[in-house]
Amino acid sequence: MPIGIAGALTIAGIGVHAAFAAPSADAVIAEVYGGGGNSGAQYTEDFVEIGNAGGASVDMGGYSVQYLPGAPTASSKWQVTPLAGTLAGGGRYLVGEGFGTGGTTPLPATDAAGAIALSGTSGTVALVQGSDPLTCVTAADCAADSRVKDLVGYGTATVHEGSGAAAGASNTASVARNAALTDTDDNAADFTAGAPTPQNSGGAAGGTGGATDGGTGDGGATGGTGDGGSTGGTTPPPATAAIHDIQGDTRISPYEGKQVAGVTGIVTGVRAYGSSQGFWFQDPHPDADPRTSEGIFVYTSSTPTVAVGDSVSVAGTVSDYYPGGKDAGGQSVTEITKPKVTTVSTGNPVPAPVVLDDRTVPDAFAPSAGGGSIENLPLRPDEYALDLYASLDGMNVSIGSSRVVGATDPYSELWVTVKPKQNPTKRGGTLYTGYDAPNSGRLMVQSLIPTATAPFPTANVGDTLSGTTTGPLDYNQFAGTYALQARTLGTVRSGGITPEVTDKAKPDQATIATYNVENLAPGNPQSKFDALAKGLVTNLRSPDVVALEEIQDNNGATDDGTVAADQTLTKLVAAITAAGGPHYQWREIDPVNDKDGGEPGGNIRQAFLFNPDRVGFVDIPGGGSTTAVGVTGKGSATSLTASPGRIAPDDPAWNDSRKPLAGEFTFRGKKLFVIANHFDSKGGDQGIDSVDQPPVRSSEVQRVRQAIIEHDFVQQIETADPKADVVVLGDLNDYQFSPAVTSLTDNGKTLTDLVNTLPVAERYSYVYEGNSQVLDHILVSPDLDRKVDYDVVHINAEFANQTSDHDPQVIRLRP
């Protein structure tokens, strides 16, 4: 049922929309249940059931189920579960989604499996042609998308068909159509609430009856007793297989979607917390193929009843699980789901771990498929680190004493390198030097040890995780990377790094800094403002001008139309003064509400702080949120048409992104043009460990356009005055070698990227997944590149205790 609008109607005084297309004659959403695994729920898993109102079968391989929160914002994203197989005429098709920790009854065998955590009370589910995520976040826009086959909003969802959303969803109630699958394109009329009745394509149903209430027991769509199927077919018996058979020699299991039984091995690790509870077990009798893993994860969805050293036999369904959905680009994880576990014996020795070190981990990271998927390529573990990790997925591995290259984060994880000579930084990290060199020795470390027994260690970059760390190798579904799940964990030995303090400027040097203060809002703890103030006053020595990124509005993430940020800046300036710094003044331009991206409701923007005792700000009226700044005059009379002003704010390059803020300053009678930036984020890019190699960098397109627009603006200034002093700085969200940054600098002809003037081992301002890299930049015009001292001041990114995730930078210059 493609939904759409034929114009506004009025029913009882309420404006609604009517669909322009006829209701679907075949596949429709029959039932939605988002309470699975919640408190009081019967079922352990959310589900979406598809029904076929027609007589002919429907190929589900061309469809996906997608989910949107009930109150989406402009930045909300649809989550996707691709479908496969066939929906028989008059039949049902069951899509399993997110698990919880509650519930007592598993779903019948699902026809497709996803991991979307549906809300139990309010959300929107769509049946979509294709698996590309929808982009609509309003009912009208979704109505105009011809890919939407059917759509159901429930609870208080704002995206729905007809007069209103389906009512009554809860932890114990689904919303479902009647047995005839009546479809009038009005969710409120077509769906009613009731006890969940999941039913799969084989006719197997949960509870005491199928959705059509046919017969007794697990009645199918045509009635009868037992597991009666709508087509009368039978389920094949489970296959007997070893773990290495299930894992296979590629990233995809040859047993995907099949039932297996008699799978034996020794438990090597138990995860009894979070949303992915289960255990790993490993066959102590390996085959001779190094490509086939001998370990695998068993997803139990509740606290496992086994212990390390148990010998078990497992039956269940093999699933290649894609964290975030297949289209997210991550590796799949081969698992056994809906398991029946039999403990054969206890206290057995765990299979010896595979040691990961400089000798066993290849230097090359991943094979190339020209940007395509590598998941069906035979693994080459002796050539590529990513293939090695895939061949060890679920197996017991260990590392010896290893240098920490990513500090402990709030999620109790850190990064080490098992290849200590691979691109070391001056302070102990691992330098990211290019797209083709993502550093194969990096490895995430997490812990299976209860925190009450041994709290996760706090480590900074350059520390050493000493001793032996051992446990199953897992693919972390949130980070999208391989992680050692430590059963035994080494201890931290300090590497001794301390926060840096920049050199003191001479009286005739102006100092200009950039600092991403990470979603600063008045509601943040005073301790954050105090720490930022200390960094600016003590570590950066109170720069004359500071370009700040991620200043939020006065009520932070509350999305109520507030755009002013004077309270945020007043609180920061007060903290700086209290820390012994100058009483800064500021300049900024409030954005249009919800148009600059970032945290919904936060309205982040750039702002200038400046010390009026050292520099002057040239206030030129005319700047505004949607008014473009220009360049006027020639030679020493060159000036901005507005100060502060925004560069081309209405250009599509800045959609859902921060607009550059230009300001005209003076220092000892000399003009300084300063442009503060926060380019479009890398959100949507595939990760280094992506199933597509090389990974797709989709966000790069927008940043390149932004860079070209700003390059052309800078060029206007330099053309008007070849001796103009221009400083471009901020969070460009890209590397010094990226197309975006080189487009901005015109390969050094228009601007000099000062990070390239540092020794190679010092070129970083940010640490992500164990890679020390550059996202923040200070660039200067040709008139300045020989007159500046430049410093990245490392006070955040390498430390577990961070005020921001970015390190600030500062220059000292003589105009």
Coordinates of C-alpha atoms in Angstrom, one line a residue, residues 427-732:
R427 CA 53.4 10.1 23.3
G428 CA 52.6 6.4 22.8
G429 CA 49.6 6.2 20.4
T430 CA 49.3 4.8 16.9
L431 CA 49.2 7.4 14.1
Y432 CA 46.7 7.2 11.3
T433 CA 48.6 8.1 8.2
G434 CA 46.2 7.4 5.4
Y435 CA 43.2 5.5 4.1
D436 CA 45.4 2.6 3.1
A437 CA 47.1 2.3 6.4
P438 CA 44.5 1.8 9.2
N439 CA 46.9 0.1 11.6
S440 CA 46.3 -3.6 11.7
G441 CA 47.7 -4.0 15.2
R442 CA 44.8 -2.1 16.9
L443 CA 42.5 -4.2 19.1
M444 CA 39.7 -3.3 21.4
V445 CA 39.7 -4.9 24.9
Q446 CA 36.5 -5.3 27.0
S447 CA 36.0 -7.5 30.1
L448 CA 33.7 -10.3 31.0
I449 CA 34.8 -10.1 34.7
P450 CA 32.0 -8.7 37.0
T451 CA 32.9 -5.1 38.0
A452 CA 32.3 -6.1 41.7
T453 CA 35.2 -8.6 41.3
A454 CA 37.6 -6.5 39.3
P455 CA 36.6 -3.0 38.1
F456 CA 37.7 -2.3 34.5
P457 CA 41.2 -0.6 34.5
T458 CA 41.6 3.1 33.8
A459 CA 44.3 3.6 31.2
N460 CA 45.7 6.5 29.2
V461 CA 47.4 6.4 25.8
G462 CA 51.0 5.3 26.3
D463 CA 50.2 3.1 29.3
T464 CA 50.8 -0.6 29.1
L465 CA 48.3 -3.4 29.7
S466 CA 50.8 -5.7 31.2
G467 CA 50.7 -9.4 31.6
T468 CA 48.4 -11.7 29.7
T469 CA 44.8 -10.9 28.7
T470 CA 42.8 -13.8 27.4
G471 CA 39.2 -14.5 26.3
P472 CA 37.0 -15.0 23.2
L473 CA 37.4 -12.7 20.2
D474 CA 34.1 -11.0 19.5
Y475 CA 32.7 -8.5 17.0
N476 CA 31.6 -5.6 19.0
Q477 CA 28.1 -4.6 17.7
F478 CA 28.2 -1.0 18.9
A479 CA 31.8 -0.1 17.8
G480 CA 31.7 -2.2 14.7
T481 CA 35.1 -3.8 15.3
Y482 CA 36.7 -6.9 16.8
A483 CA 37.2 -7.0 20.5
L484 CA 38.9 -9.3 22.9
Q485 CA 36.3 -10.2 25.6
A486 CA 38.7 -10.6 28.5
R487 CA 38.1 -13.6 30.8
T488 CA 41.5 -12.8 32.4
L489 CA 42.7 -9.2 32.2
G490 CA 46.2 -7.7 32.5
T491 CA 47.1 -4.8 34.8
V492 CA 47.8 -1.2 33.8
R493 CA 51.3 0.2 34.0
S494 CA 51.5 4.0 33.5
G495 CA 53.3 5.4 30.6
G496 CA 53.6 8.8 32.3
I497 CA 52.0 11.2 29.9
T498 CA 50.7 14.4 31.4
P499 CA 48.5 17.2 29.9
E500 CA 50.6 19.6 27.8
V501 CA 51.1 23.3 28.4
T502 CA 51.8 25.5 25.3
D503 CA 54.7 27.9 25.2
K504 CA 54.2 31.5 26.4
A505 CA 53.7 34.0 23.6
K506 CA 55.8 37.1 23.2
P507 CA 54.1 40.5 23.7
D508 CA 54.1 41.2 19.9
Q509 CA 52.5 37.8 19.1
A510 CA 48.8 37.4 18.8
T511 CA 47.5 34.0 19.9
I512 CA 44.6 32.3 18.2
A513 CA 43.1 28.9 19.3
T514 CA 40.4 26.5 18.3
Y515 CA 38.6 24.2 20.8
N516 CA 35.7 21.8 20.3
V517 CA 34.0 21.9 23.7
E518 CA 31.7 19.0 23.0
N519 CA 28.0 20.1 23.3
L520 CA 28.6 22.7 26.0
A521 CA 25.3 23.8 27.5
P522 CA 24.3 25.7 30.7
G523 CA 23.0 22.5 32.2
N524 CA 26.4 20.8 32.1
P525 CA 28.0 20.3 35.5
Q526 CA 30.0 23.3 36.7
S527 CA 33.0 21.0 36.8
K528 CA 33.0 20.9 33.0
F529 CA 33.0 24.7 32.7
D530 CA 35.8 24.8 35.3
A531 CA 37.9 22.2 33.4
L532 CA 37.4 24.0 30.1
A533 CA 38.5 27.2 31.8
K534 CA 41.6 25.6 33.2
G535 CA 42.5 24.3 29.8
L536 CA 42.2 27.7 28.2
V537 CA 43.9 29.6 31.0
T538 CA 46.6 27.2 32.1
N539 CA 47.3 24.9 29.2
L540 CA 46.7 27.4 26.3
R541 CA 47.8 30.4 28.3
S542 CA 44.7 32.5 27.7
P543 CA 44.7 33.0 23.9
D544 CA 43.8 36.4 22.5
V545 CA 41.1 34.8 20.3
V546 CA 39.4 31.4 20.7
A547 CA 37.2 29.8 18.1
L548 CA 34.8 27.5 20.0
E549 CA 32.9 24.7 18.4
E550 CA 29.7 22.9 19.7
I551 CA 28.3 25.8 21.8
Q552 CA 24.7 24.8 22.5
D553 CA 21.8 27.0 23.1
N554 CA 20.6 28.1 26.5
N555 CA 18.6 24.9 27.3
G556 CA 20.9 22.4 25.6
A557 CA 19.1 19.5 24.0
T558 CA 15.6 20.5 24.9
D559 CA 14.0 21.1 21.5
D560 CA 11.6 24.0 22.2
G561 CA 12.7 26.6 19.7
T562 CA 15.3 28.2 21.9
V563 CA 18.4 29.3 19.8
A564 CA 20.1 31.9 22.0
A565 CA 23.4 30.9 23.6
D566 CA 24.2 33.9 25.8
Q567 CA 23.8 31.9 29.0
T568 CA 26.2 29.2 27.8
L569 CA 28.8 31.8 26.9
T570 CA 28.3 33.9 30.0
K571 CA 28.8 30.8 32.2
L572 CA 32.0 29.9 30.3
V573 CA 33.5 33.4 30.5
A574 CA 32.7 33.5 34.2
A575 CA 34.6 30.3 34.8
I576 CA 37.6 31.5 32.8
T577 CA 37.7 34.7 34.8
A578 CA 37.5 32.7 38.0
A579 CA 40.4 30.6 36.8
G580 CA 42.6 33.7 36.5
G581 CA 42.0 34.4 32.8
P582 CA 40.8 37.5 31.0
H583 CA 37.2 38.7 30.9
Y584 CA 36.5 37.6 27.4
Q585 CA 33.9 39.1 25.2
W586 CA 32.2 37.0 22.5
R587 CA 30.6 37.2 19.2
E588 CA 28.3 34.6 17.5
I589 CA 25.2 34.3 15.3
D590 CA 22.2 32.3 16.5
P591 CA 21.3 29.6 13.9
V592 CA 17.8 28.9 12.6
N593 CA 16.2 26.4 15.0
D594 CA 17.2 22.8 14.2
K595 CA 19.0 23.6 11.0
D596 CA 22.6 23.2 11.9
G597 CA 22.8 19.5 12.8
G598 CA 24.3 18.1 16.0
E599 CA 22.4 16.9 19.0
P600 CA 18.6 17.5 18.3
G601 CA 17.5 20.6 20.0
G602 CA 21.0 21.7 20.9
N603 CA 21.5 24.2 18.0
I604 CA 25.3 24.0 18.2
R605 CA 27.3 26.8 16.6
Q606 CA 30.7 28.3 16.5
A607 CA 31.5 31.4 18.6
F608 CA 34.5 33.7 19.1
L609 CA 35.9 34.6 22.5
F610 CA 38.4 37.5 22.4
N611 CA 40.4 39.4 25.0
P612 CA 39.6 43.1 24.4
D613 CA 42.7 44.2 26.2
R614 CA 44.8 42.5 23.5
V615 CA 42.7 42.5 20.3
G616 CA 39.8 44.4 18.8
F617 CA 36.8 43.0 17.1
V618 CA 35.5 45.0 14.1
D619 CA 31.7 45.0 14.5
I620 CA 30.1 45.4 11.1
P621 CA 26.3 45.2 11.1
G622 CA 24.3 43.1 8.7
G623 CA 25.3 39.5 9.7
G624 CA 22.5 37.0 10.3
S625 CA 21.6 33.3 10.4
T626 CA 20.6 33.4 6.7
T627 CA 22.6 36.4 5.4
A628 CA 25.7 35.7 3.5
V629 CA 28.9 37.6 4.3
G630 CA 30.9 39.1 1.5
V631 CA 34.2 40.9 0.8
T632 CA 34.5 44.5 -0.1
G633 CA 37.4 47.0 -0.8
K634 CA 40.9 46.5 -2.0
G635 CA 44.4 46.3 -0.5
S636 CA 44.5 47.5 3.1
A637 CA 40.9 48.6 2.8
T638 CA 39.7 45.0 2.3
S639 CA 36.9 44.2 4.7
L640 CA 34.0 41.9 5.4
T641 CA 30.5 43.1 4.6
A642 CA 29.4 41.8 8.0
S643 CA 31.4 40.9 11.1
P644 CA 30.5 38.5 12.5
G645 CA 29.0 37.0 9.3
R646 CA 28.2 33.5 8.0
I647 CA 29.6 32.2 4.7
A648 CA 26.9 31.2 2.2
P649 CA 24.4 30.0 4.9
D650 CA 21.7 29.2 2.4
D651 CA 23.8 27.0 0.1
P652 CA 22.8 23.3 0.3
A653 CA 26.3 22.4 1.3
W654 CA 25.4 23.5 4.8
N655 CA 22.2 21.6 5.1
D656 CA 22.0 20.2 8.7
S657 CA 25.5 21.4 9.2
R658 CA 27.2 24.4 10.9
K659 CA 27.8 27.5 8.8
P660 CA 31.3 29.0 9.0
L661 CA 31.6 32.1 11.2
A662 CA 33.8 34.9 9.8
G663 CA 35.1 37.8 12.0
E664 CA 37.3 40.7 11.4
F665 CA 39.8 41.4 14.2
T666 CA 42.6 43.9 14.8
F667 CA 46.0 43.4 16.5
R668 CA 48.3 46.4 16.9
G669 CA 46.6 48.1 14.0
K670 CA 46.8 45.1 11.7
K671 CA 43.6 43.3 10.4
L672 CA 43.1 39.6 11.0
F673 CA 40.4 37.7 9.2
V674 CA 39.4 34.7 11.2
I675 CA 37.0 32.0 10.1
A676 CA 35.7 29.5 12.6
N677 CA 34.4 26.1 11.3
H678 CA 32.7 22.9 12.1
F679 CA 32.3 20.9 8.9
D680 CA 29.7 18.2 8.4
S681 CA 30.3 15.1 10.6
K682 CA 31.4 11.7 9.4
G683 CA 28.1 10.2 10.4
G684 CA 27.0 7.6 7.8
D685 CA 30.5 6.7 6.7
Q686 CA 31.4 3.0 6.9
G687 CA 33.9 2.1 9.5
I688 CA 37.4 0.8 8.9
D689 CA 36.2 -2.7 9.6
S690 CA 33.4 -2.4 7.1
V691 CA 32.2 -5.4 5.0
D692 CA 32.8 -3.1 2.0
Q693 CA 36.4 -2.6 1.2
P694 CA 37.6 0.1 0.8
P695 CA 34.9 1.5 3.1
V696 CA 32.4 4.0 1.6
R697 CA 32.9 7.6 2.9
S698 CA 29.5 9.0 1.9
S699 CA 29.7 12.1 4.1
E700 CA 32.8 13.2 2.3
V701 CA 30.7 14.6 -0.6
Q702 CA 29.2 17.3 1.6
R703 CA 32.4 18.3 3.2
V704 CA 34.2 18.7 -0.1
R705 CA 31.4 21.1 -1.3
Q706 CA 31.7 23.0 2.0
A707 CA 35.5 23.2 1.5
I708 CA 35.2 24.5 -2.0
I709 CA 32.7 27.2 -1.0
E710 CA 35.0 28.4 1.8
H711 CA 38.1 28.2 -0.3
D712 CA 36.4 30.5 -2.8
F713 CA 35.5 33.0 0.0
V714 CA 39.1 33.0 1.3
Q715 CA 40.4 33.5 -2.3
Q716 CA 38.2 36.6 -2.6
I717 CA 39.9 38.1 0.5
E718 CA 43.4 37.2 -0.8
T719 CA 42.6 38.5 -4.3
A720 CA 41.4 41.8 -2.8
D721 CA 44.5 42.0 -0.6
P722 CA 47.4 39.6 -1.4
K723 CA 48.9 40.5 1.9
A724 CA 45.8 39.7 3.9
D725 CA 46.2 37.8 7.1
V726 CA 43.6 35.0 7.1
V727 CA 43.3 32.3 9.8
V728 CA 40.9 29.4 9.0
L729 CA 40.4 27.0 12.0
G730 CA 38.2 24.6 13.7
D731 CA 36.8 21.1 13.6
L732 CA 36.9 20.2 9.9

